[in-house]
Structures are given as C-alpha cells and as structure tokens.
CSV table of C-alpha atoms in Angstrom, one decimal:
chain,number,residue,atom,x,y,z
A,33,TYR,CA,133.8,156.8,122.7
A,34,LYS,CA,132.6,153.4,123.6
A,35,LYS,CA,129.2,152.0,122.9
A,36,ASN,CA,127.7,148.5,123.1
A,37,VAL,CA,126.9,147.0,119.8
A,38,TYR,CA,124.4,144.2,119.5
A,39,ILE,CA,124.0,142.2,116.3
A,40,SER,CA,120.8,140.2,115.8
A,41,TYR,CA,120.8,137.5,113.1
A,42,PRO,CA,117.6,136.2,111.7
A,43,LYS,CA,116.7,132.5,112.4
A,44,PHE,CA,118.2,130.2,109.8
A,45,ILE,CA,116.8,126.7,109.4
A,46,GLN,CA,119.2,124.0,108.1
A,47,PRO,CA,117.6,122.0,105.3
A,48,LYS,CA,117.1,118.3,106.2
A,49,ASP,CA,119.2,116.8,103.4
A,50,SER,CA,122.0,119.4,103.3
A,51,ARG,CA,124.6,117.1,104.9
A,52,ASN,CA,124.6,114.6,102.1
A,53,VAL,CA,125.1,117.0,99.2
A,54,ASN,CA,128.1,116.8,96.9
A,55,PRO,CA,128.0,120.0,94.7
A,56,VAL,CA,130.7,118.5,92.4
A,57,LYS,CA,129.2,115.1,91.7
A,58,ASP,CA,125.4,115.5,92.2
A,59,LYS,CA,123.0,116.4,89.4
A,60,PHE,CA,121.4,119.8,89.5
A,61,GLU,CA,118.8,121.6,87.5
A,62,TYR,CA,120.9,124.8,87.4
A,63,ASP,CA,124.6,125.3,87.6
A,64,PHE,CA,124.5,128.8,89.0
A,65,MET,CA,121.8,131.0,90.5
A,66,MET,CA,121.6,134.7,91.4
A,67,VAL,CA,118.9,136.6,93.4
A,68,ASN,CA,117.9,140.1,92.4
A,69,PRO,CA,120.2,140.7,89.3
A,70,ASN,CA,120.1,144.5,89.1
A,71,ALA,CA,123.1,146.8,88.8
A,72,PRO,CA,123.9,147.4,92.6
A,73,LYS,CA,123.6,143.6,93.2
A,74,GLY,CA,126.0,142.8,90.4
A,75,GLY,CA,123.5,142.0,87.7
A,76,LYS,CA,125.8,143.2,84.9
A,77,ILE,CA,128.6,140.9,86.1
A,78,PHE,CA,126.1,138.1,86.3
A,79,LEU,CA,124.9,138.6,82.7
A,80,GLU,CA,128.5,138.8,81.5
A,81,ILE,CA,129.1,135.4,83.1
A,82,VAL,CA,125.9,134.0,81.6
A,83,ASP,CA,127.0,135.2,78.1
A,84,HIS,CA,130.5,133.9,78.5
A,85,TYR,CA,129.5,130.4,79.6
A,86,PRO,CA,126.6,129.3,77.3
A,87,GLN,CA,127.3,125.6,78.2
A,88,TYR,CA,126.0,126.2,81.8
A,89,LYS,CA,122.4,126.7,83.0
A,90,PHE,CA,121.7,129.8,85.1
A,91,LEU,CA,118.7,130.9,87.2
A,92,ALA,CA,117.9,134.5,88.1
A,93,ILE,CA,115.3,135.2,90.7
A,94,LEU,CA,114.0,138.8,90.4
A,95,GLY,CA,113.9,141.0,93.4
A,96,TRP,CA,112.9,144.3,94.8
A,97,GLN,CA,109.4,144.0,93.2
A,98,ASP,CA,107.9,145.5,96.3
A,99,LEU,CA,109.7,148.7,95.5
A,100,LYS,CA,108.0,149.0,92.1
A,101,ASP,CA,104.7,150.7,91.2
A,102,GLU,CA,101.9,149.3,89.1
A,103,THR,CA,103.8,150.2,85.9
A,104,LYS,CA,106.7,147.9,87.0
A,105,ASN,CA,109.0,150.9,87.4
A,106,PHE,CA,110.7,151.7,90.7
A,107,ASP,CA,108.5,153.9,92.9
A,108,THR,CA,110.4,157.2,93.2
A,109,LYS,CA,109.1,157.9,96.8
A,110,LEU,CA,110.1,154.5,98.0
A,111,MET,CA,113.5,154.8,96.3
A,112,GLU,CA,114.0,158.2,97.9
A,113,LEU,CA,113.4,156.6,101.3
A,114,MET,CA,115.7,153.8,100.6
A,115,SER,CA,118.5,156.2,99.3
A,116,LYS,CA,118.2,158.2,102.5
A,117,ALA,CA,118.4,155.1,104.6
A,118,HIS,CA,121.6,154.2,102.9
A,119,GLY,CA,123.0,157.7,103.5
A,120,GLU,CA,122.9,158.7,99.8
A,121,LYS,CA,122.7,162.4,98.9
A,122,GLU,CA,120.8,161.6,95.7
A,123,VAL,CA,118.0,159.3,94.9
A,124,ILE,CA,119.4,156.1,93.3
A,125,ILE,CA,117.2,154.2,90.9
A,126,PRO,CA,118.8,150.8,90.2
A,127,GLU,CA,119.6,150.0,86.6
A,128,GLU,CA,117.9,146.9,85.4
A,129,PHE,CA,118.9,144.7,82.5
A,130,VAL,CA,117.1,142.8,79.8
A,131,ILE,CA,117.8,139.3,80.9
A,132,ASN,CA,115.2,137.0,79.4
A,133,ASN,CA,116.6,136.7,75.9
A,134,ARG,CA,119.3,134.1,76.7
A,135,THR,CA,118.8,130.4,76.1
A,136,ASN,CA,120.9,129.3,79.1
A,137,LEU,CA,119.1,131.6,81.6
A,138,THR,CA,115.8,131.0,83.4
A,139,VAL,CA,114.2,134.0,85.0
A,140,ILE,CA,111.5,133.8,87.7
A,141,ASP,CA,109.5,136.3,89.7
A,142,PRO,CA,110.3,136.8,93.4
A,143,ILE,CA,109.3,134.1,95.8
A,144,SER,CA,109.2,134.1,99.6
A,145,ASN,CA,110.9,130.7,100.0
A,146,ILE,CA,113.9,130.2,97.8
A,147,GLU,CA,115.2,127.0,99.5
A,148,SER,CA,114.1,124.7,96.7
A,149,TYR,CA,115.8,126.9,94.1
A,150,ILE,CA,119.0,127.0,96.2
A,151,ARG,CA,118.9,123.2,96.4
A,152,SER,CA,118.3,122.9,92.6
A,153,SER,CA,121.5,125.0,92.0
A,154,ARG,CA,125.1,123.8,92.2
A,155,ALA,CA,126.4,127.3,93.2
A,156,ILE,CA,125.1,130.7,94.1
A,157,LEU,CA,126.6,133.9,92.7
A,158,VAL,CA,126.6,137.1,94.8
A,159,PRO,CA,128.6,139.6,92.8
A,160,SER,CA,127.2,142.6,94.8
A,161,GLN,CA,128.7,146.0,93.9
A,162,TRP,CA,127.4,148.1,96.7
A,163,GLU,CA,127.6,148.2,100.5
A,164,GLU,CA,125.7,145.0,101.3
A,165,ALA,CA,124.8,145.0,105.0
A,166,PHE,CA,124.4,141.2,105.1
A,167,GLY,CA,124.0,138.5,102.5
A,168,ARG,CA,121.2,136.2,103.8
A,169,VAL,CA,121.2,134.1,100.7
A,170,ILE,CA,124.9,133.3,101.4
A,171,VAL,CA,124.1,131.8,104.8
A,172,GLU,CA,121.0,129.9,103.4
A,173,SER,CA,123.2,128.5,100.6
A,174,GLY,CA,125.9,127.5,103.0
A,175,LEU,CA,123.4,125.7,105.1
A,176,ALA,CA,122.1,123.9,102.0
A,177,GLY,CA,125.6,122.7,101.2
A,178,ARG,CA,126.0,124.9,98.1
A,179,TYR,CA,129.0,126.7,96.9
A,180,VAL,CA,128.9,130.5,97.0
A,181,ILE,CA,130.9,132.8,94.8
A,182,ALA,CA,130.6,136.3,96.3
A,183,SER,CA,132.3,139.7,96.2
A,184,ASN,CA,134.6,140.5,99.1
A,185,GLN,CA,133.1,143.7,100.5
A,186,SER,CA,130.9,145.1,103.2
A,187,GLY,CA,128.9,142.5,105.2
A,188,ILE,CA,129.4,139.7,102.6
A,189,PRO,CA,132.6,138.3,104.2
A,190,GLU,CA,130.8,138.1,107.5
A,191,ALA,CA,128.0,136.2,106.0
A,192,VAL,CA,130.5,133.8,104.3
A,193,SER,CA,132.1,133.3,107.7
A,194,ILE,CA,128.8,132.6,109.4
A,195,ALA,CA,127.9,130.1,106.6
A,196,GLY,CA,131.1,128.2,107.5
A,197,MET,CA,132.8,128.8,104.2
A,198,PRO,CA,136.5,129.6,103.6
A,199,ARG,CA,137.3,133.0,102.3
C-alpha cells in the first residue's frame, strides 16, 4: 500500500562562530562529550572509552531527569508509557552507571541549551545502542563545526547526513 509520509525536523540555529572552527588545532575545555550516558544511549561504551583514555578530558551531560521521581529513580508509570511508545512488550528501566568517580570526567545535570558545551568540546560521542529515532545533538554538533563519532543504526545515519558529515 502507498501512503504519504511527512517528516518534520525541528528548527536548528547555526551558531555564529561555527564556520571558523578547527577541531584539530583549536583549544577546547573538553576533548569528548556525551549527552545522557545511560545504557540504551551507550553509556557503558562511553565509560569504557573514558577509562581507556585517561589523558583526555570528557564531559557527560545527564539526561532523562524528567522521567525520574523525587527519589531520583525512574518513575515506573512514565517508563511504562515510554516502553509502550517504543513498542516494547515489557517495561524497560534504563541501567545507569556510577560515573562521577573518574578524574578525567566532568558530569553535569541536564540543561536546556547545550550549545556552549558543544562548543567547548572537540568531539561529540553518540554510541547509542537502541533504535534512536533521530539524534538532534548530532545535527547541533555538526552546525557548531564539531566532529561526531556515532553508532550506525536507526535514525543516526540520517542525522549525520543532515549535519553534512561523511559516513
């Protein structure tokens, strides 16, 4: 059967200074950054990289805090809704990792505007292990002139293409 499919992308704003960035030669506060380092998003891979390369500085921006209750645990009702939305038969509670005991890793709470953190990082890591619909941080990083190292699955290759990066 045939159906019309419409894809709507959110509005992206190109940072003013992105065209004059050299991620190889310029100085950066962080070498690598990851957003939402939990298990489905590739948090375990991220931490293995952090541990394997102590000479580099990493930044982790926590995410999905709006899916947690007042005890800082994932809200089971919200996770049930999210699991249903993703077509899962069982409720999936993402595994989180102890990440703040590494000297080469800075961890910050979620923020609404991550542009300054993207600009303070040489490269963005997106090692997602699940069916990512679309990687917005990939496009934002590309617009900021940053390298992105990402897994090759689901909507991630599309985001890489939109960001104008080679695959």
